[in-house]
Amino acid sequence: MKCPYCGSDNNRVIDSRPADDNTSIRRRRHCDDCNKRFTTYEKVETIPLIVIKKDRGREQYDRTKIEKGILAACYKRPVSAMQITKMINEIERDIFSREEKEIESSLIGEIVMDKLRNVDQVAYVRFASVYREFKDANTFMNELKKMINEK
């Protein structure tokens, strides 16, 4: 690890602790050449994941797409940033624990909806209306009835 201040690789770890909901390690380091301290983060390297879209096209997995969808669904809802981060981390854990190189976008959508349903029902319906492409009010009502009957 090179020091960001002087470029030396003569440094040592002075503190390590879990970060990001135990998905990475935060390390405080001390450069022995310039005596400055800096922080690094260590994450497990995952296999590249390819998402199979509805149109059968393929693209590399992008966490920010899930973040944007969840943030839009939770807009002006009583869902904290910590809850959203935790939910996204759980979704990623579910996706990557399958140890597959490709995953259908529909499966990712179902996982997201399942997590949202448990956090905020309005956010769930918002996400479902876009994800499932609700065409009219009847489709919307049918989804609401299903949700009410599950209680």
Backbone as JSON, one array per atom type, in Angstrom:
{
  "sequence": "MKCPYCGSDNNRVIDSRPADDNTSIRRRRHCDDCNKRFTTYEKVETIPLIVIKKDRGREQYDRTKIEKGILAACYKRPVSAMQITKMINEIERDIFSREEKEIESSLIGEIVMDKLRNVDQVAYVRFASVYREFKDANTFMNELKKMINEK",
  "N": [[0.85, -1.17, 0.0], [0.67, 2.13, -0.96], [1.64, 5.27, 0.37], [-0.57, 8.01, 0.32], [0.41, 10.56, 0.49], [3.27, 10.76, 0.29], [4.0, 8.7, -1.37], [5.46, 6.5, -0.59], [5.99, 3.04, 0.16], [6.44, 2.18, 2.64], [4.86, 1.6, 5.2], [2.61, 1.0, 7.97], [-0.04, -0.91, 9.5], [-2.08, 0.47, 11.95], [-4.49, 0.28, 13.17], [-7.4, -1.73, 12.88], [-10.72, -2.31, 11.86], [-14.13, -3.5, 11.52], [-16.2, -2.32, 8.83], [-18.95, -0.68, 7.11], [-21.34, -2.33, 7.69], [-20.11, -4.79, 8.32], [-19.09, -5.64, 5.86], [-16.74, -4.83, 4.87], [-13.29, -3.95, 5.68], [-11.9, -1.46, 7.67], [-8.9, 0.23, 7.71], [-6.49, 1.92, 9.58], [-3.55, 3.53, 8.8], [-0.02, 4.14, 9.16], [2.49, 6.09, 7.86], [5.85, 5.41, 7.71], [7.82, 6.96, 6.6], [6.98, 9.68, 6.05], [5.53, 10.2, 8.29], [2.75, 10.58, 8.33], [-0.78, 9.86, 8.66], [-3.23, 7.65, 7.23], [-6.3, 6.34, 5.83], [-7.49, 3.19, 4.75], [-9.67, 1.02, 2.9], [-10.79, -2.29, 2.82], [-12.22, -4.67, 0.77], [-13.99, -7.67, 0.01], [-13.16, -9.29, -2.95], [-15.33, -9.72, -5.55], [-16.81, -12.01, -7.92], [-17.24, -10.93, -11.3], [-20.49, -9.91, -12.07], [-23.08, -10.56, -14.28], [-25.97, -9.04, -15.5], [-29.01, -10.13, -16.76], [-31.12, -8.57, -18.82], [-34.62, -7.57, -19.32], [-35.06, -7.45, -22.08], [-33.36, -9.38, -22.92], [-30.81, -8.53, -23.25], [-27.46, -7.99, -22.03], [-25.68, -6.76, -19.2], [-23.14, -5.4, -17.04], [-23.38, -5.9, -13.51], [-24.62, -3.29, -11.47], [-24.5, -1.56, -8.63], [-25.46, 1.01, -8.09], [-27.79, 1.3, -9.55], [-29.72, -0.17, -8.17], [-29.68, 1.3, -5.81], [-30.65, 3.82, -6.72], [-33.28, 3.13, -7.51], [-34.41, 2.26, -5.07], [-34.09, 4.57, -3.5], [-35.75, 6.34, -4.89], [-38.23, 5.08, -4.51], [-38.47, 5.3, -1.76], [-38.67, 7.98, -1.33], [-39.54, 10.8, 0.52], [-40.56, 9.23, 2.55], [-40.79, 7.59, 5.77], [-38.13, 6.36, 6.05], [-34.97, 5.63, 7.03], [-31.61, 6.69, 6.12], [-29.76, 4.85, 7.0], [-31.31, 2.51, 7.15], [-31.85, 2.16, 4.45], [-29.27, 1.75, 3.38], [-28.59, -0.6, 4.76], [-30.56, -2.31, 3.71], [-29.83, -2.37, 0.98], [-27.29, -3.54, 1.19], [-28.08, -6.07, 2.16], [-29.55, -6.99, -0.01], [-27.54, -7.13, -1.96], [-25.95, -9.1, -0.74], [-27.71, -11.27, -0.88], [-27.86, -11.56, -3.67], [-25.16, -12.03, -4.49], [-24.54, -14.26, -2.99], [-25.56, -16.36, -4.32], [-23.7, -17.23, -6.04], [-23.53, -17.24, -8.84], [-22.74, -16.51, -12.25], [-24.33, -15.06, -13.87], [-27.42, -13.28, -13.63], [-30.92, -12.87, -13.64], [-32.6, -9.82, -14.3], [-35.17, -9.64, -13.43], [-35.25, -11.31, -11.21], [-33.62, -9.89, -9.45], [-35.24, -7.64, -9.13], [-37.45, -8.81, -7.82], [-36.26, -9.57, -5.4], [-35.57, -7.05, -4.39], [-38.15, -5.94, -4.1], [-39.2, -7.68, -2.17], [-37.6, -7.05, 0.07], [-38.26, -4.32, 0.37], [-40.99, -4.51, 0.93], [-40.99, -5.4, 3.54], [-39.94, -3.22, 4.86], [-41.22, -0.72, 4.2], [-44.45, -0.27, 3.22], [-45.65, 1.52, 1.41], [-43.46, 2.43, -0.07], [-42.8, 0.0, -1.19], [-45.04, -0.47, -2.9], [-44.76, 1.71, -4.62], [-42.29, 1.08, -5.86], [-42.97, -1.38, -7.01], [-44.95, -0.58, -8.81], [-43.54, 0.74, -10.8], [-41.58, -1.15, -11.48], [-43.08, -3.44, -12.22], [-44.51, -2.34, -14.2], [-47.18, -1.12, -14.04], [-50.23, -0.7, -15.67], [-52.68, 0.53, -15.35], [-55.18, 1.84, -13.01], [-56.54, -0.36, -11.99], [-54.68, -2.48, -11.99], [-52.96, -1.5, -10.11], [-54.66, -1.46, -7.85], [-55.15, -4.22, -7.59], [-52.64, -5.14, -6.77], [-52.44, -3.84, -4.31], [-54.59, -5.07, -2.96], [-53.65, -7.72, -2.83], [-51.5, -7.31, -1.11], [-52.8, -6.44, 1.21], [-54.35, -8.7, 1.84], [-52.35, -10.47, 2.53], [-51.67, -9.83, 5.09]],
  "CA": [[0.0, 0.0, 0.0], [1.48, 3.34, -1.05], [1.17, 6.44, 1.11], [-1.12, 9.0, -0.62], [1.11, 11.83, 0.66], [4.65, 10.76, -0.21], [4.18, 7.62, -2.33], [6.27, 5.43, -0.03], [5.26, 1.84, 0.57], [6.95, 1.86, 3.96], [3.85, 1.98, 6.18], [2.11, -0.12, 8.78], [-1.41, -0.82, 9.99], [-2.1, 0.76, 13.39], [-5.82, -0.06, 13.69], [-8.33, -2.36, 11.93], [-12.06, -2.55, 12.4], [-15.14, -3.72, 10.48], [-16.9, -1.14, 8.32], [-20.06, -0.96, 6.17], [-22.16, -3.49, 8.06], [-19.23, -5.95, 8.29], [-18.79, -6.09, 4.51], [-15.38, -4.4, 4.54], [-12.41, -3.66, 6.81], [-11.31, -0.13, 7.68], [-7.57, 0.16, 8.31], [-5.72, 3.15, 9.77], [-2.16, 3.24, 8.51], [0.96, 5.17, 9.48], [3.65, 6.07, 6.96], [7.1, 5.55, 8.47], [8.71, 7.93, 5.96], [6.54, 11.07, 6.23], [4.82, 10.23, 9.58], [1.33, 10.92, 8.21], [-1.72, 8.73, 8.77], [-4.28, 7.6, 6.22], [-7.25, 5.25, 5.99], [-7.8, 2.37, 3.58], [-10.78, 0.08, 3.08], [-10.54, -3.56, 2.15], [-13.46, -5.39, 0.5], [-13.82, -8.96, -0.65], [-13.31, -9.19, -4.39], [-16.4, -10.6, -6.01], [-16.75, -12.33, -9.34], [-18.08, -10.01, -12.05], [-21.85, -10.44, -12.23], [-23.77, -10.06, -15.46], [-27.41, -8.98, -15.33], [-29.75, -10.38, -17.99], [-32.23, -7.63, -18.84], [-35.89, -8.07, -19.87], [-34.93, -7.59, -23.53], [-32.34, -10.42, -23.06], [-29.48, -7.91, -23.31], [-26.65, -8.25, -20.83], [-24.81, -5.68, -18.75], [-22.5, -5.69, -15.76], [-24.12, -5.5, -12.32], [-24.32, -1.93, -11.01], [-25.17, -1.3, -7.35], [-26.12, 2.31, -8.08], [-29.15, 1.18, -10.11], [-30.58, -0.58, -7.06], [-29.75, 2.46, -4.91], [-31.54, 4.83, -7.3], [-34.65, 2.63, -7.45], [-34.87, 2.26, -3.68], [-34.19, 5.96, -3.07], [-36.96, 6.91, -5.5], [-39.39, 4.47, -3.85], [-38.53, 5.74, -0.36], [-38.69, 9.44, -1.3], [-40.51, 11.38, 1.46], [-41.11, 8.17, 3.41], [-40.01, 7.53, 7.02], [-37.11, 5.31, 5.95], [-33.68, 6.3, 7.26], [-30.49, 6.36, 5.23], [-29.16, 3.63, 7.52], [-32.18, 1.4, 6.73], [-31.67, 1.97, 3.01], [-27.95, 1.13, 3.19], [-28.69, -1.98, 5.24], [-31.36, -3.05, 2.75], [-29.03, -2.57, -0.23], [-26.27, -4.54, 1.53], [-28.74, -7.38, 2.24], [-29.89, -7.38, -1.39], [-26.28, -7.57, -2.59], [-25.56, -10.37, -0.14], [-28.58, -12.28, -1.49], [-27.51, -11.73, -5.08], [-23.83, -12.62, -4.65], [-24.45, -15.56, -2.32], [-26.0, -17.38, -5.28], [-22.47, -17.66, -6.71], [-23.76, -17.42, -10.27], [-22.08, -15.48, -13.04], [-25.39, -14.27, -14.5], [-28.67, -13.25, -12.88], [-32.0, -12.17, -14.34], [-33.0, -8.56, -13.66], [-36.47, -9.89, -12.77], [-34.97, -11.87, -9.89], [-33.15, -8.78, -8.63], [-36.43, -6.85, -8.82], [-38.24, -9.51, -6.81], [-35.52, -9.47, -4.13], [-35.74, -5.67, -3.92], [-39.54, -5.78, -3.64], [-39.35, -8.43, -0.92], [-36.99, -6.25, 1.14], [-39.06, -3.09, 0.55], [-42.28, -4.87, 1.56], [-40.76, -5.52, 4.98], [-39.5, -1.95, 5.43], [-42.24, 0.31, 4.04], [-45.39, -0.77, 2.21], [-45.85, 2.52, 0.36], [-42.26, 2.35, -0.92], [-42.94, -1.25, -1.94], [-46.02, -0.28, -3.98], [-44.14, 2.63, -5.58], [-41.29, 0.34, -6.62], [-43.68, -2.4, -7.8], [-45.69, 0.06, -9.9], [-42.6, 1.02, -11.88], [-40.92, -2.4, -11.87], [-44.04, -4.32, -12.91], [-45.13, -1.54, -15.25], [-48.63, -1.05, -13.88], [-50.81, -0.01, -16.82], [-53.86, 1.32, -14.97], [-55.52, 1.83, -11.59], [-56.95, -1.72, -11.59], [-53.46, -3.24, -11.69], [-52.5, -0.93, -8.85], [-55.57, -1.95, -6.81], [-54.92, -5.66, -7.41], [-51.43, -5.3, -5.97], [-52.79, -3.42, -2.95], [-55.45, -6.12, -2.37], [-52.76, -8.83, -2.49], [-50.71, -6.92, 0.05], [-53.71, -6.41, 2.37], [-54.74, -10.09, 2.14], [-51.19, -11.17, 3.12], [-51.56, -9.48, 6.53]],
  "C": [[0.89, 1.24, 0.0], [0.82, 4.48, -0.28], [0.63, 7.47, 0.1], [-0.39, 10.35, -0.54], [2.5, 11.83, 0.02], [4.94, 9.64, -1.21], [5.01, 6.45, -1.83], [5.4, 4.22, 0.28], [5.74, 1.33, 1.92], [5.95, 2.36, 5.02], [3.34, 0.75, 6.91], [0.69, 0.17, 9.23], [-1.35, -0.56, 11.5], [-3.46, 0.45, 14.01], [-6.65, -0.67, 12.57], [-9.66, -2.55, 12.61], [-13.04, -2.79, 11.25], [-15.8, -2.39, 10.08], [-18.03, -1.59, 7.41], [-20.8, -2.25, 6.49], [-21.38, -4.8, 7.92], [-18.96, -6.49, 6.88], [-17.41, -5.64, 4.05], [-14.6, -4.13, 5.82], [-11.82, -2.26, 6.63], [-9.95, -0.24, 8.37], [-6.96, 1.56, 8.39], [-4.27, 2.77, 9.6], [-1.29, 4.43, 8.86], [2.14, 5.01, 8.55], [4.9, 6.33, 7.78], [8.05, 6.58, 7.86], [8.28, 9.38, 6.22], [5.75, 11.28, 7.53], [3.36, 10.68, 9.5], [0.49, 9.65, 8.31], [-2.75, 8.82, 7.65], [-5.12, 6.35, 6.43], [-7.42, 4.52, 4.67], [-8.98, 1.47, 3.93], [-10.49, -1.15, 2.24], [-11.87, -4.28, 2.0], [-13.12, -6.71, -0.16], [-14.05, -8.75, -2.15], [-14.35, -10.21, -4.83], [-16.22, -10.9, -7.5], [-17.64, -11.33, -10.09], [-19.44, -10.66, -12.31], [-22.5, -9.77, -13.42], [-25.27, -10.14, -15.21], [-28.06, -9.18, -16.69], [-31.02, -9.54, -17.93], [-33.49, -8.28, -19.43], [-35.81, -8.32, -21.37], [-33.85, -8.62, -23.92], [-30.94, -9.84, -23.29], [-28.76, -8.17, -22.0], [-25.81, -7.03, -20.5], [-24.23, -6.05, -17.39], [-23.35, -5.16, -14.61], [-23.66, -4.13, -11.85], [-25.15, -1.63, -9.77], [-25.96, 0.0, -7.37], [-27.53, 2.25, -8.67], [-30.13, 0.75, -9.03], [-30.76, 0.59, -6.1], [-30.74, 3.49, -5.43], [-33.0, 4.4, -7.21], [-35.22, 2.67, -6.04], [-35.02, 3.69, -3.16], [-35.44, 6.62, -3.64], [-38.21, 6.37, -4.81], [-39.57, 5.0, -2.43], [-38.58, 7.26, -0.22], [-39.85, 9.94, -0.44], [-41.23, 10.32, 2.29], [-40.24, 8.11, 4.67], [-39.02, 6.36, 7.04], [-35.76, 6.01, 6.04], [-32.64, 5.87, 6.24], [-29.82, 5.07, 5.68], [-29.99, 2.4, 7.11], [-31.98, 1.1, 5.25], [-30.33, 1.29, 2.73], [-27.97, -0.32, 3.61], [-29.45, -2.85, 4.24], [-30.56, -3.36, 1.48], [-27.93, -3.6, 0.02], [-26.87, -5.94, 1.6], [-29.08, -7.89, 0.84], [-28.64, -7.87, -2.1], [-25.83, -8.91, -2.05], [-26.4, -11.51, -0.74], [-28.16, -12.6, -2.92], [-26.18, -12.48, -5.22], [-23.69, -13.97, -3.96], [-24.91, -16.7, -3.23], [-24.82, -17.95, -6.07], [-22.69, -18.02, -8.18], [-23.1, -16.28, -11.01], [-23.1, -14.57, -13.72], [-26.65, -14.37, -13.65], [-29.69, -12.44, -13.66], [-32.35, -10.89, -13.58], [-34.33, -8.74, -12.93], [-36.26, -10.47, -11.38], [-34.46, -10.78, -8.94], [-34.34, -7.92, -8.2], [-37.28, -7.49, -7.75], [-37.57, -9.45, -5.43], [-35.69, -8.08, -3.54], [-37.14, -5.47, -3.37], [-39.78, -6.5, -2.32], [-38.78, -7.65, 0.26], [-37.81, -5.0, 1.42], [-40.38, -3.38, 1.26], [-42.14, -4.94, 3.07], [-40.38, -4.21, 5.64], [-40.59, -0.89, 5.37], [-43.17, -0.09, 2.9], [-45.65, 0.22, 1.09], [-44.67, 2.51, -0.61], [-42.32, 1.09, -1.77], [-43.88, -1.07, -3.13], [-45.46, 0.67, -5.05], [-43.16, 1.87, -6.48], [-41.98, -0.66, -7.54], [-44.39, -1.78, -8.99], [-44.78, 0.38, -11.08], [-42.01, -0.28, -12.4], [-41.85, -3.3, -12.68], [-44.83, -3.61, -13.99], [-46.65, -1.56, -15.18], [-49.21, -0.19, -14.99], [-51.98, 0.9, -16.43], [-54.13, 1.18, -13.48], [-55.93, 0.44, -11.11], [-55.75, -2.58, -11.22], [-52.91, -2.8, -10.34], [-53.33, -1.48, -7.7], [-55.37, -3.44, -6.55], [-53.69, -5.92, -6.55], [-51.69, -4.91, -4.52], [-53.63, -4.48, -2.25], [-54.61, -7.33, -1.96], [-51.99, -8.53, -1.21], [-51.58, -6.94, 1.31], [-54.1, -7.82, 2.79], [-53.61, -10.89, 2.79], [-51.07, -10.92, 4.61], [-52.24, -10.46, 7.4]]
}
